[in-house]
Amino acid sequence: MFAGIMAVIIFLAMFILIVMDKIERHIVTLACAVLTIVFVFGIGMHSLTAIDETLNVRNIFTSSFWYQSGEASESTGGINWATIIFIAGMMIMVEGMARVGFFRWLCMKIAKWVRYKPIPIFITFMVLSSVLAMFIDSITVILFLAAVTIELAQMLKFNPVPVILTEVFCANLGGSATMCGDPPNIIIGTSLGYTFTDFITNTGAIAAISLVAVVIYFYITMHKKIKTGEEVDVSALNIDPSSVITDKKGFILSSIIFILAVVLLVTHAQTGLTVAIIGVLIAALTFIVSGKHILEILKKVDYKTLLFFIGLFVVVGGLEQTKILELLAKLIENISGGNAMIMVAIILWLSAIASAFIDNIPFAATMIPVIRTLSLTSGVPLDVMAWTLAIGTDIGGSATPIGASANVVGIAVASKNGYPISWKKYCLSLVPATVIVLVISMTCIYLRYL
Amino acid sequence: MDQLIVSIGREYGSGGHEIAVKLAQKLGLKLYDRNMLEEIAKHKNVDYEELAKYDEAPKKEILTRTVRGLSNSHEYNIANMQFEYLRKKASEGESFVVVGRCAESVLKDFEGLISVFILGDIECRIQRISRVRNMSESEARSAISRHDKTRKAYHNSHSSMKWGDARNYDITLNSSKLGIDDAVDLIAEYINKRTVKR
């Protein structure tokens, strides 16, 4: 009882401190993790086994952590080291790509391909944002896309705000399509034993349909806001996309590593390579080709996010070990009366609304044990609930300026360049699109699985 | 001539801005206040009115987040634009008078900085605001309370020093006792003595 109460108090305190944004969030989760170990597992449960299961270090030394010959299996809970190692590897690869100018080159190349026309830039950048976010973290995608959008807007005299808003939305949407696109997905995938193919054929299919719908929606509602009426003679502009490449050899090698990462991820169910070993491989390759720039790349790796994950998993492990999350699962089951359609609707909209205001990573990590229990007790297939949770958390985050990291970064880049996007402007533009995608997703889930 | 930067913090209705304007005229220095944002907007080729909405306002804690050191608080970003602008001007050796914008903290490392805080008796401030803004006394009182609260929150969110705390400024001056013109003369005299001592 004491352990359960402490687990809930620590969890709520962690959430409130993350929302308040006064203390850096990795310090919050790590401090709460220490409190969980001391008060929940130690004083409350007197259980070394609970600590061992939550820290989950032994898992790293098993062969199945790196290579799985058969079906991917569910992880045992606690710290999801596969997620952390994979994200670290991807961060290193992305920093390597950024160093050589890959993202700026890609954006400039596409802008040139559409002859620097604002509306085609608006549409192609939405698609580019979605596609890149399928494989690369949405923060990096938006960091580069928003900066290039502002640069192009200044040169081509168009309004960058609608373009940035739609890029943010499409990055979150693209992230929902794959196992590695958004942190909730990688946590769901590694915790519940799903593969890249499982995601792309389920959430990916829904994201593709949704992308078509939102591109049409955004075109209808925003295309008039983009043009400022000023005509620019594009031929007079001296823009050469290849000039942004800082290291030609490094550029080619980084591009090859990126393609290899995509191939390894797409085929990981067939090759048996887990996301953990893929993370290690691409990081190692990036180091090899980076030579003297290794330190520069390492310094840019967002280690705070990795520490945030470690602390978070321990705190959620506290809720899991004390069976608190089973109570939440029971509550959802009671409200839905065991009806699968109502259960899916609750998970989808609850995840979406929660993710619009709070960080979707702790929310997803908390909900995984809940849906696991729900599936066992209600008989609703776990994968249906996993796809619902992934879409709810990934898409719901788009609804407000604080819902997802990509939104924060997109707005921050715009703001720093003199284009403040107010809450009102943001929500009026993106809440309807969020609702559209959630309705499409719910319909797809109902029609395909229930 | 050695660099001279005069930062003027002020309570709402104390006449601090007017003192800054007259002091800048008297010393033949450029004045930076809201006009800084106009120059920033011009330089960035963006709409000044959009930026001005967030000028000298505190960050809204609950409605904003920071990711990888990037904040989506416009108040925070626009304040930092102005701080960078001031640091750049100061680094270039320019002498100027600056109103508010946490300048006494932002520019504290510049030797030529003289920091001033202007306060006033509440009744005098109410009368001044009623006259200048054409408000009733109660409207003026609530405007003073609102603006001071905002300025304090804005300042203290960017500075480890407390807004209006005499220990953080070279001079804190009650403008109600001397009036605007004498306050300007007194500050100018202080500046003169300080510059002679350098």
XYZ file of C-alpha atoms in Angstrom:
648
model
C 0.000 0.000 0.000
C 2.761 2.437 1.058
C 4.810 1.499 -2.013
C 1.809 2.073 -4.313
C 1.006 5.465 -2.783
C 4.665 6.507 -3.012
C 4.873 5.349 -6.633
C 1.836 7.469 -7.546
C 3.089 10.516 -5.600
C 6.538 10.326 -7.233
C 4.993 9.824 -10.666
C 2.639 12.800 -10.281
C 5.433 14.987 -8.893
C 7.562 14.031 -11.901
C 4.774 14.935 -14.320
C 4.072 18.272 -12.637
C 7.770 19.192 -12.584
C 8.134 18.276 -16.272
C 5.120 20.446 -17.163
C 6.430 23.360 -15.060
C 9.694 23.261 -17.038
C 11.602 24.958 -14.187
C 14.104 22.144 -13.693
C 15.617 20.318 -16.659
C 13.490 17.264 -17.312
C 16.340 14.732 -17.196
C 17.200 15.922 -13.677
C 13.531 15.571 -12.733
C 13.215 11.985 -13.988
C 16.582 10.881 -12.579
C 15.798 12.359 -9.145
C 12.356 10.725 -9.213
C 14.012 7.452 -10.257
C 16.261 7.576 -7.176
C 13.202 8.311 -5.005
C 11.376 5.364 -6.612
C 14.272 2.997 -5.867
C 14.552 4.193 -2.253
C 10.908 4.656 -1.235
C 8.983 2.296 -3.519
C 11.302 -0.654 -4.067
C 13.402 -0.244 -0.897
C 11.322 1.037 2.040
C 7.922 0.128 0.541
C 8.501 -3.269 -1.059
C 11.818 -4.425 0.506
C 12.421 -5.992 -2.900
C 15.806 -6.274 -4.539
C 14.141 -8.257 -7.312
C 11.952 -5.245 -8.180
C 15.072 -3.059 -8.417
C 16.827 -5.666 -10.533
C 13.826 -6.070 -12.866
C 13.397 -2.319 -13.247
C 17.059 -1.513 -13.858
C 16.973 -4.389 -16.340
C 20.755 -4.349 -16.892
C 20.979 -8.140 -17.224
C 18.824 -7.942 -20.343
C 21.658 -6.193 -22.206
C 23.896 -9.241 -21.717
C 21.465 -11.683 -23.283
C 21.899 -12.641 -26.938
C 18.216 -11.914 -27.700
C 18.837 -8.265 -26.816
C 21.081 -7.994 -29.891
C 19.802 -10.734 -32.164
C 16.460 -12.495 -32.376
C 16.248 -15.560 -34.549
C 12.476 -16.041 -34.241
C 9.573 -13.728 -33.531
C 10.437 -10.534 -31.683
C 9.517 -10.936 -28.049
C 8.131 -8.597 -25.423
C 10.624 -6.959 -23.129
C 10.346 -7.527 -19.400
C 9.580 -3.915 -18.414
C 11.735 -1.479 -16.470
C 14.453 0.453 -18.282
C 14.065 -0.140 -22.000
C 17.770 -0.225 -22.890
C 17.030 -1.142 -26.522
C 15.192 2.167 -26.960
C 17.995 4.116 -25.314
C 20.781 2.471 -27.322
C 18.853 2.824 -30.569
C 18.035 6.490 -29.987
C 21.664 7.186 -29.026
C 22.847 5.519 -32.255
C 20.362 7.502 -34.360
C 21.400 10.737 -32.636
C 25.031 10.085 -33.529
C 24.128 9.299 -37.144
C 21.934 12.414 -37.424
C 24.664 14.645 -35.976
C 27.085 13.162 -38.518
C 24.625 13.988 -41.311
C 24.012 17.494 -39.997
C 27.752 18.186 -39.786
C 28.242 17.631 -43.502
C 25.188 19.717 -44.463
C 22.920 16.844 -45.529
C 19.608 18.310 -44.313
C 20.155 21.819 -45.633
C 21.248 20.359 -48.964
C 18.131 18.180 -49.171
C 15.799 21.095 -48.399
C 17.560 23.398 -50.883
C 17.614 20.701 -53.557
C 13.855 20.174 -53.256
C 13.222 23.930 -53.293
C 15.265 24.151 -56.498
C 13.449 21.144 -57.961
C 10.120 22.981 -57.563
C 11.735 26.110 -59.076
C 11.509 28.064 -55.805
C 7.739 28.478 -56.121
C 6.135 29.048 -52.670
C 3.096 26.768 -53.011
C 5.041 23.774 -54.405
C 7.631 24.375 -51.618
C 4.760 24.362 -49.104
C 3.468 21.018 -50.400
C 6.803 19.262 -50.957
C 8.135 20.364 -47.555
C 5.081 18.795 -45.890
C 5.825 15.492 -47.606
C 9.571 15.834 -46.954
C 8.903 16.509 -43.279
C 6.748 13.375 -43.015
C 9.206 11.141 -44.882
C 12.276 12.321 -42.948
C 10.448 12.010 -39.612
C 9.756 8.353 -40.405
C 13.457 7.646 -39.825
C 14.934 10.661 -38.070
C 13.806 12.315 -34.861
C 11.293 15.059 -35.534
C 13.292 17.644 -33.548
C 16.177 17.453 -36.038
C 13.810 17.395 -39.011
C 12.039 20.567 -37.881
C 15.232 22.268 -36.747
C 16.518 22.176 -40.323
C 13.253 22.457 -42.239
C 12.034 25.488 -40.276
C 15.387 27.268 -40.593
C 15.535 26.659 -44.370
C 11.869 27.655 -44.729
C 12.588 31.024 -43.102
C 15.683 31.479 -45.253
C 13.661 30.748 -48.414
C 10.739 32.897 -47.209
C 13.056 35.883 -46.812
C 14.498 35.363 -50.290
C 11.265 34.456 -52.069
C 9.012 36.846 -50.109
C 6.440 34.413 -48.771
C 4.945 33.964 -45.312
C 6.847 31.125 -43.576
C 4.413 30.679 -40.676
C 1.822 28.414 -42.389
C 4.665 26.406 -43.943
C 6.359 25.835 -40.575
C 3.055 24.914 -38.925
C 2.309 22.287 -41.534
C 5.873 20.945 -41.399
C 5.495 20.456 -37.639
C 2.193 18.653 -38.087
C 3.538 16.434 -40.863
C 6.684 15.587 -38.868
C 4.497 14.291 -36.043
C 2.339 12.437 -38.549
C 5.365 10.924 -40.324
C 6.787 9.909 -36.956
C 3.668 7.858 -36.262
C 4.240 5.781 -39.395
C 7.262 3.801 -38.261
C 8.718 2.108 -35.224
C 11.649 4.533 -35.122
C 9.743 7.700 -36.078
C 8.637 8.895 -32.675
C 9.898 7.905 -29.192
C 6.489 6.489 -28.108
C 6.620 4.109 -31.089
C 10.104 2.813 -30.357
C 9.081 2.280 -26.711
C 5.852 0.531 -27.770
C 7.701 -1.550 -30.386
C 10.534 -2.710 -28.164
C 8.322 -3.212 -25.090
C 5.644 -5.227 -26.877
C 7.875 -6.973 -29.424
C 6.709 -5.380 -32.685
C 8.857 -4.910 -35.768
C 9.395 -2.100 -38.219
C 7.191 -3.953 -40.716
C 4.409 -4.298 -38.128
C 4.395 -0.539 -37.678
C 4.677 0.469 -41.330
C 1.854 -1.874 -42.371
C -0.431 -0.695 -39.580
C 0.270 2.821 -38.284
C 2.141 3.554 -41.531
C -0.925 2.779 -43.641
C -3.094 5.038 -41.468
C -0.450 7.805 -41.583
C -0.303 7.602 -45.405
C -4.077 8.018 -45.764
C -3.999 10.829 -43.192
C -1.131 12.592 -44.979
C -3.101 12.780 -48.208
C -6.089 14.179 -46.293
C -4.114 16.808 -44.381
C -2.119 17.964 -47.403
C -5.455 18.665 -49.135
C -6.846 20.279 -45.962
C -3.779 22.460 -45.442
C -3.712 23.478 -49.102
C -7.358 24.582 -48.957
C -7.025 26.470 -45.663
C -3.556 27.925 -45.999
C -2.426 28.487 -49.569
C -3.803 32.038 -49.652
C -1.928 32.936 -46.458
C 1.447 31.979 -47.899
C 1.736 34.374 -50.815
C 2.518 37.962 -49.896
C 1.851 39.304 -53.373
C 5.455 40.304 -53.954
C 6.949 38.706 -57.054
C 10.597 37.691 -56.946
C 12.764 37.097 -59.985
C 14.091 33.640 -59.133
C 16.627 33.703 -61.965
C 18.353 36.633 -60.245
C 18.852 34.586 -57.064
C 22.158 32.852 -56.826
C 21.324 29.663 -54.922
C 23.409 26.537 -55.295
C 22.213 23.660 -53.065
C 25.590 21.919 -53.229
C 27.258 24.990 -51.677
C 25.788 24.030 -48.271
C 27.720 20.736 -48.244
C 30.644 21.259 -45.888
C 32.473 17.968 -46.563
C 31.810 16.169 -49.870
C 33.367 12.838 -48.902
C 31.655 12.916 -45.506
C 28.386 13.790 -47.244
C 28.515 10.713 -49.465
C 29.491 8.443 -46.577
C 26.789 9.893 -44.275
C 24.190 9.394 -46.998
C 25.290 5.751 -47.374
C 25.035 5.213 -43.581
C 21.563 6.744 -43.592
C 20.432 4.474 -46.426
C 21.979 1.496 -44.621
C 20.136 2.439 -41.406
C 16.849 2.587 -43.318
C 17.528 -0.800 -44.969
C 18.494 -2.407 -41.645
C 15.375 -1.033 -39.970
C 13.031 -2.064 -42.758
C 14.489 -5.582 -42.817
C 15.139 -6.099 -39.107
C 12.329 -8.661 -38.760
C 13.960 -10.737 -41.521
C 17.598 -10.292 -40.492
C 16.928 -10.780 -36.782
C 18.988 -7.719 -35.927
C 17.355 -5.854 -33.056
C 17.058 -2.079 -32.964
C 19.738 -2.067 -30.261
C 22.373 -3.614 -32.537
C 21.240 -1.380 -35.428
C 21.797 1.642 -33.170
C 25.277 0.438 -32.230
C 26.176 -0.373 -35.866
C 25.195 2.987 -37.319
C 26.869 4.848 -34.464
C 30.073 2.857 -35.008
C 29.986 3.513 -38.767
C 29.390 7.215 -38.175
C 32.394 7.323 -35.848
C 34.575 5.500 -38.385
C 33.760 7.910 -41.220
C 33.833 11.017 -39.022
C 37.498 10.661 -38.104
C 38.691 13.748 -36.275
C 35.134 15.067 -35.931
C 34.075 12.341 -33.470
C 34.371 14.613 -30.435
C 32.456 17.390 -32.179
C 29.628 14.917 -32.940
C 29.638 13.440 -29.432
C 29.364 16.903 -27.894
C 26.200 17.555 -29.901
C 24.478 14.308 -28.887
C 21.475 15.081 -26.728
C 22.552 12.931 -23.763
C 19.994 14.715 -21.581
C 17.186 13.023 -23.507
C 18.827 9.629 -22.946
C 19.102 10.303 -19.193
C 15.495 11.497 -19.235
C 14.451 8.127 -20.678
C 16.412 6.153 -18.083
C 14.820 8.041 -15.173
C 11.395 7.832 -16.750
C 11.511 4.066 -17.190
C 12.417 3.587 -13.511
C 9.530 5.792 -12.318
C 7.054 3.991 -14.599
C 8.628 0.728 -13.354
C 7.544 1.807 -9.846
C 3.928 2.040 -11.000
C 4.237 -1.285 -12.782
C 5.797 -3.208 -9.880
C 3.198 -1.907 -7.420
C 0.367 -2.963 -9.801
C -1.060 0.582 -9.858
C -1.344 0.536 -13.646
C -3.497 -2.578 -13.458
C -6.048 -0.479 -11.556
C -6.034 2.060 -14.392
C -6.530 -0.769 -16.901
C -9.447 -2.067 -14.815
C -10.984 1.421 -14.792
C -10.806 1.710 -18.598
C -12.312 -1.771 -18.929
C -15.181 -0.891 -16.578
C -15.954 2.389 -18.360
C -15.983 0.666 -21.756
C -18.010 -2.281 -20.417
C -15.599 -4.594 -22.213
C -16.664 -3.165 -25.617
C -13.607 -3.135 -27.906
C -14.815 -0.139 -29.931
C -15.339 1.999 -26.838
C -12.005 0.809 -25.430
C -10.184 1.845 -28.623
C -11.978 5.194 -28.632
C -10.999 5.805 -24.988
C -7.337 4.902 -25.601
C -7.153 6.990 -28.795
C -8.791 10.155 -27.476
C -7.368 9.901 -23.965
C -3.860 9.508 -25.427
C -4.434 12.337 -27.879
C -5.848 14.801 -25.351
C -3.194 13.942 -22.750
C -0.384 14.204 -25.328
C -1.648 17.613 -26.434
C -0.704 19.013 -23.030
C 1.868 16.712 -21.484
C 4.943 14.994 -22.824
C 3.809 11.993 -24.871
C 6.876 9.882 -23.950
C 6.039 9.394 -20.239
C 2.398 9.003 -21.199
C 3.141 6.211 -23.697
C 5.555 4.511 -21.294
C 2.823 4.546 -18.634
C 0.122 3.283 -20.961
C 2.056 0.265 -22.281
C 1.551 -1.846 -19.130
C -2.060 -0.606 -19.074
C -2.877 -1.869 -22.570
C -0.967 -5.083 -21.892
C -3.226 -5.763 -18.891
C -6.326 -4.595 -20.768
C -5.602 -6.992 -23.604
C -5.198 -9.909 -21.197
C -8.381 -9.188 -19.266
C -10.667 -8.005 -22.072
C -9.469 -10.180 -24.944
C -9.070 -7.204 -27.315
C -5.941 -7.914 -29.440
C -2.871 -6.189 -28.027
C -1.658 -5.003 -31.423
C -4.904 -3.086 -32.053
C -4.445 -1.244 -28.780
C -0.735 -0.696 -29.480
C -1.477 0.975 -32.857
C -4.232 3.018 -31.229
C -1.899 4.165 -28.447
C 0.887 5.015 -30.916
C -1.397 7.105 -33.118
C -3.135 8.779 -30.176
C 0.126 9.875 -28.550
C 1.928 10.811 -31.789
C -0.933 12.759 -33.375
C -2.426 14.296 -30.223
C 0.897 16.010 -29.592
C 0.323 18.184 -32.678
C -2.698 19.956 -31.222
C -0.938 22.523 -29.026
C 2.383 24.406 -29.091
C 3.632 22.340 -26.122
C 2.292 18.932 -27.148
C 5.398 17.600 -28.900
C 9.061 18.519 -29.131
C 8.795 19.262 -32.867
C 6.134 21.896 -32.160
C 8.334 23.587 -29.552
C 11.325 23.610 -31.900
C 9.324 24.838 -34.919
C 7.765 27.687 -32.941
C 11.107 28.532 -31.293
C 12.919 28.756 -34.656
C 10.112 30.949 -36.058
C 10.051 33.123 -32.939
C 13.824 33.649 -32.869
C 13.633 34.810 -36.467
C 10.893 37.339 -35.765
C 7.783 35.287 -36.577
C 6.052 34.681 -33.236
C 3.268 32.101 -33.581
C 0.669 32.633 -30.847
C -1.217 29.795 -29.137
C -4.381 31.018 -30.859
C -2.827 31.024 -34.314
C -1.253 27.615 -33.722
C -4.377 25.946 -32.362
C -6.712 27.454 -34.978
C -4.453 25.999 -37.663
C -3.600 22.601 -36.224
C -6.420 21.491 -33.890
C -8.828 20.876 -36.818
C -6.108 18.891 -38.637
C -5.459 16.850 -35.478
C -9.157 16.040 -35.166
C -9.334 15.107 -38.866
C -6.433 12.661 -38.522
C -7.807 11.172 -35.293
C -11.212 10.606 -36.900
C -9.562 9.029 -39.974
C -7.436 6.838 -37.677
C -10.395 5.741 -35.561
C -12.363 4.881 -38.696
C -9.427 2.905 -40.125
C -8.946 0.984 -36.858
C -12.665 0.183 -36.621
C -12.909 -0.934 -40.242
C -9.688 -2.940 -40.332
C -9.470 -4.584 -36.931
C -12.859 -4.578 -35.165
C 35.716 59.724 -25.210
C 35.234 56.683 -22.935
C 32.158 54.561 -23.462
C 29.134 55.590 -21.409
C 26.054 53.402 -21.054
C 23.242 54.550 -18.800
C 20.612 51.944 -17.946
C 17.366 53.260 -16.524
C 14.995 50.865 -14.787
C 11.731 52.376 -13.655
C 8.477 51.900 -11.816
C 5.387 52.502 -13.924
C 4.344 56.144 -13.659
C 7.618 57.296 -12.100
C 8.593 59.283 -15.199
C 11.613 57.033 -15.751
C 11.144 57.005 -19.505
C 10.860 60.793 -19.690
C 13.979 61.105 -17.545
C 15.797 58.740 -19.931
C 14.695 60.787 -22.960
C 15.828 64.086 -21.406
C 19.069 62.587 -20.129
C 19.903 61.192 -23.567
C 19.247 64.653 -25.073
C 21.351 66.353 -22.438
C 24.265 63.953 -22.907
C 23.876 63.791 -26.681
C 23.461 60.011 -26.588
C 21.219 57.664 -28.505
C 18.214 56.352 -26.583
C 17.160 52.717 -26.767
C 13.668 51.746 -25.672
C 10.942 50.190 -27.826
C 12.747 51.575 -30.856
C 15.223 48.700 -30.440
C 12.526 46.284 -31.568
C 11.744 48.506 -34.551
C 15.371 48.273 -35.629
C 15.450 44.503 -35.002
C 12.227 44.060 -37.000
C 13.638 46.170 -39.829
C 16.868 44.201 -39.849
C 15.035 40.864 -39.886
C 12.485 42.165 -42.368
C 9.547 41.217 -40.127
C 6.473 42.971 -38.709
C 7.345 45.196 -35.723
C 3.801 45.034 -34.315
C 4.066 41.240 -34.042
C 7.223 41.544 -31.938
C 5.987 44.478 -29.838
C 3.169 42.332 -28.385
C 5.768 40.403 -26.380
C 8.045 43.277 -25.376
C 9.083 43.444 -21.698
C 6.720 40.643 -20.723
C 7.529 37.633 -18.536
C 7.632 34.089 -19.898
C 4.371 32.179 -19.410
C 5.578 29.151 -17.472
C 2.735 26.696 -18.019
C 2.138 27.470 -21.688
C 5.737 27.125 -22.837
C 8.401 24.429 -23.077
C 12.101 24.252 -23.767
C 13.617 21.582 -26.019
C 17.380 21.346 -26.582
C 17.796 24.877 -25.282
C 15.121 26.246 -27.642
C 12.125 27.861 -25.975
C 8.764 28.431 -27.645
C 8.152 31.428 -25.377
C 8.001 34.517 -27.598
C 8.500 36.732 -24.554
C 11.756 34.914 -23.811
C 12.984 34.925 -27.425
C 12.135 38.572 -28.035
C 13.798 39.600 -24.759
C 16.920 37.721 -25.855
C 16.882 39.425 -29.245
C 16.993 42.759 -27.429
C 19.712 41.579 -25.033
C 21.853 40.468 -27.978
C 21.193 43.784 -29.682
C 22.308 45.717 -26.574
C 25.409 43.531 -26.088
C 26.334 44.050 -29.743
C 25.972 47.825 -29.498
C 27.944 47.882 -26.251
C 30.666 45.615 -27.696
C 31.013 47.973 -30.653
C 31.877 50.715 -28.162
C 28.674 52.708 -28.641
C 27.519 55.007 -25.832
C 23.777 55.130 -25.189
C 20.928 55.405 -22.699
C 18.675 52.367 -22.430
C 15.273 52.118 -20.776
C 14.383 48.859 -18.965
C 15.175 45.537 -20.735
C 17.183 44.274 -17.725
C 20.032 46.363 -19.113
C 21.763 46.766 -15.738
C 22.133 42.945 -15.653
C 22.667 42.302 -19.349
C 25.435 44.911 -19.605
C 26.934 44.534 -16.135
C 30.292 43.438 -17.537
C 30.799 46.708 -19.423
C 32.946 49.142 -17.531
C 31.133 52.167 -18.908
C 27.766 51.136 -17.434
C 26.008 53.402 -14.931
C 22.767 51.886 -13.662
C 19.848 53.934 -12.411
C 16.455 52.951 -11.028
C 13.661 55.520 -10.885
C 10.834 55.074 -8.409
C 8.071 57.377 -7.249
C 5.492 57.896 -4.515
C 2.336 56.027 -5.353
C 0.096 59.126 -5.244
C 2.378 61.035 -7.616
C 2.509 58.071 -9.969
C -1.302 57.797 -9.964
C -1.598 61.487 -10.787
C 0.961 61.207 -13.553
C -0.664 58.169 -15.161
C -4.154 59.713 -14.847
C -2.863 62.812 -16.621
C -0.731 61.156 -19.303
C -3.012 58.190 -20.066
C -6.276 60.053 -19.442
C -7.462 57.543 -16.827
C -9.485 57.748 -13.621
C -7.553 57.383 -10.356
C -8.712 53.827 -9.779
C -7.848 52.860 -13.365
C -4.417 54.414 -12.942
C -3.870 52.589 -9.647
C -4.710 49.216 -11.170
C -2.618 49.978 -14.282
C 0.363 50.776 -12.043
C -0.104 47.596 -10.059
C -0.439 45.510 -13.259
C 2.549 47.047 -15.065
C 4.843 46.909 -12.032
C 3.965 43.264 -11.499
C 4.749 42.499 -15.149
C 8.018 44.455 -15.115
C 9.127 42.786 -11.919
C 8.325 39.291 -13.235
C 10.022 40.061 -16.560
C 13.141 41.436 -14.905
C 13.494 38.747 -12.278
C 13.032 35.945 -14.815
C 16.097 37.169 -16.739
C 18.268 38.402 -13.895
C 19.584 37.018 -10.642
C 19.248 40.535 -9.225
C 15.892 41.727 -7.918
C 14.009 44.447 -9.757
C 14.199 47.782 -7.935
C 16.526 46.493 -5.195
C 18.841 49.446 -4.394
C 21.826 47.101 -3.976
C 21.773 46.316 -7.700
C 21.940 49.871 -9.061
C 24.406 52.744 -8.842
C 21.574 55.146 -8.044
C 17.956 54.630 -7.059
C 16.089 57.901 -7.212
C 12.587 58.942 -6.140
C 11.425 61.236 -8.948
C 8.434 62.479 -6.905
C 10.682 64.441 -4.573
C 12.759 66.295 -7.182
C 10.601 66.333 -10.284
C 11.712 65.188 -13.720
C 14.108 67.979 -14.666
C 15.989 68.038 -11.363
C 16.214 64.258 -11.418
C 17.812 64.507 -14.878
C 20.277 67.125 -13.618
C 21.174 65.054 -10.571
C 21.832 61.913 -12.633
C 23.859 63.933 -15.149
C 25.934 65.360 -12.308
C 26.540 61.876 -10.917
C 27.574 60.659 -14.371
C 29.910 63.592 -14.708
C 31.626 62.801 -11.388
C 31.895 59.127 -12.276
C 33.427 59.813 -15.680
C 35.926 62.273 -14.165
C 37.012 59.584 -11.708
C 37.751 57.020 -14.454
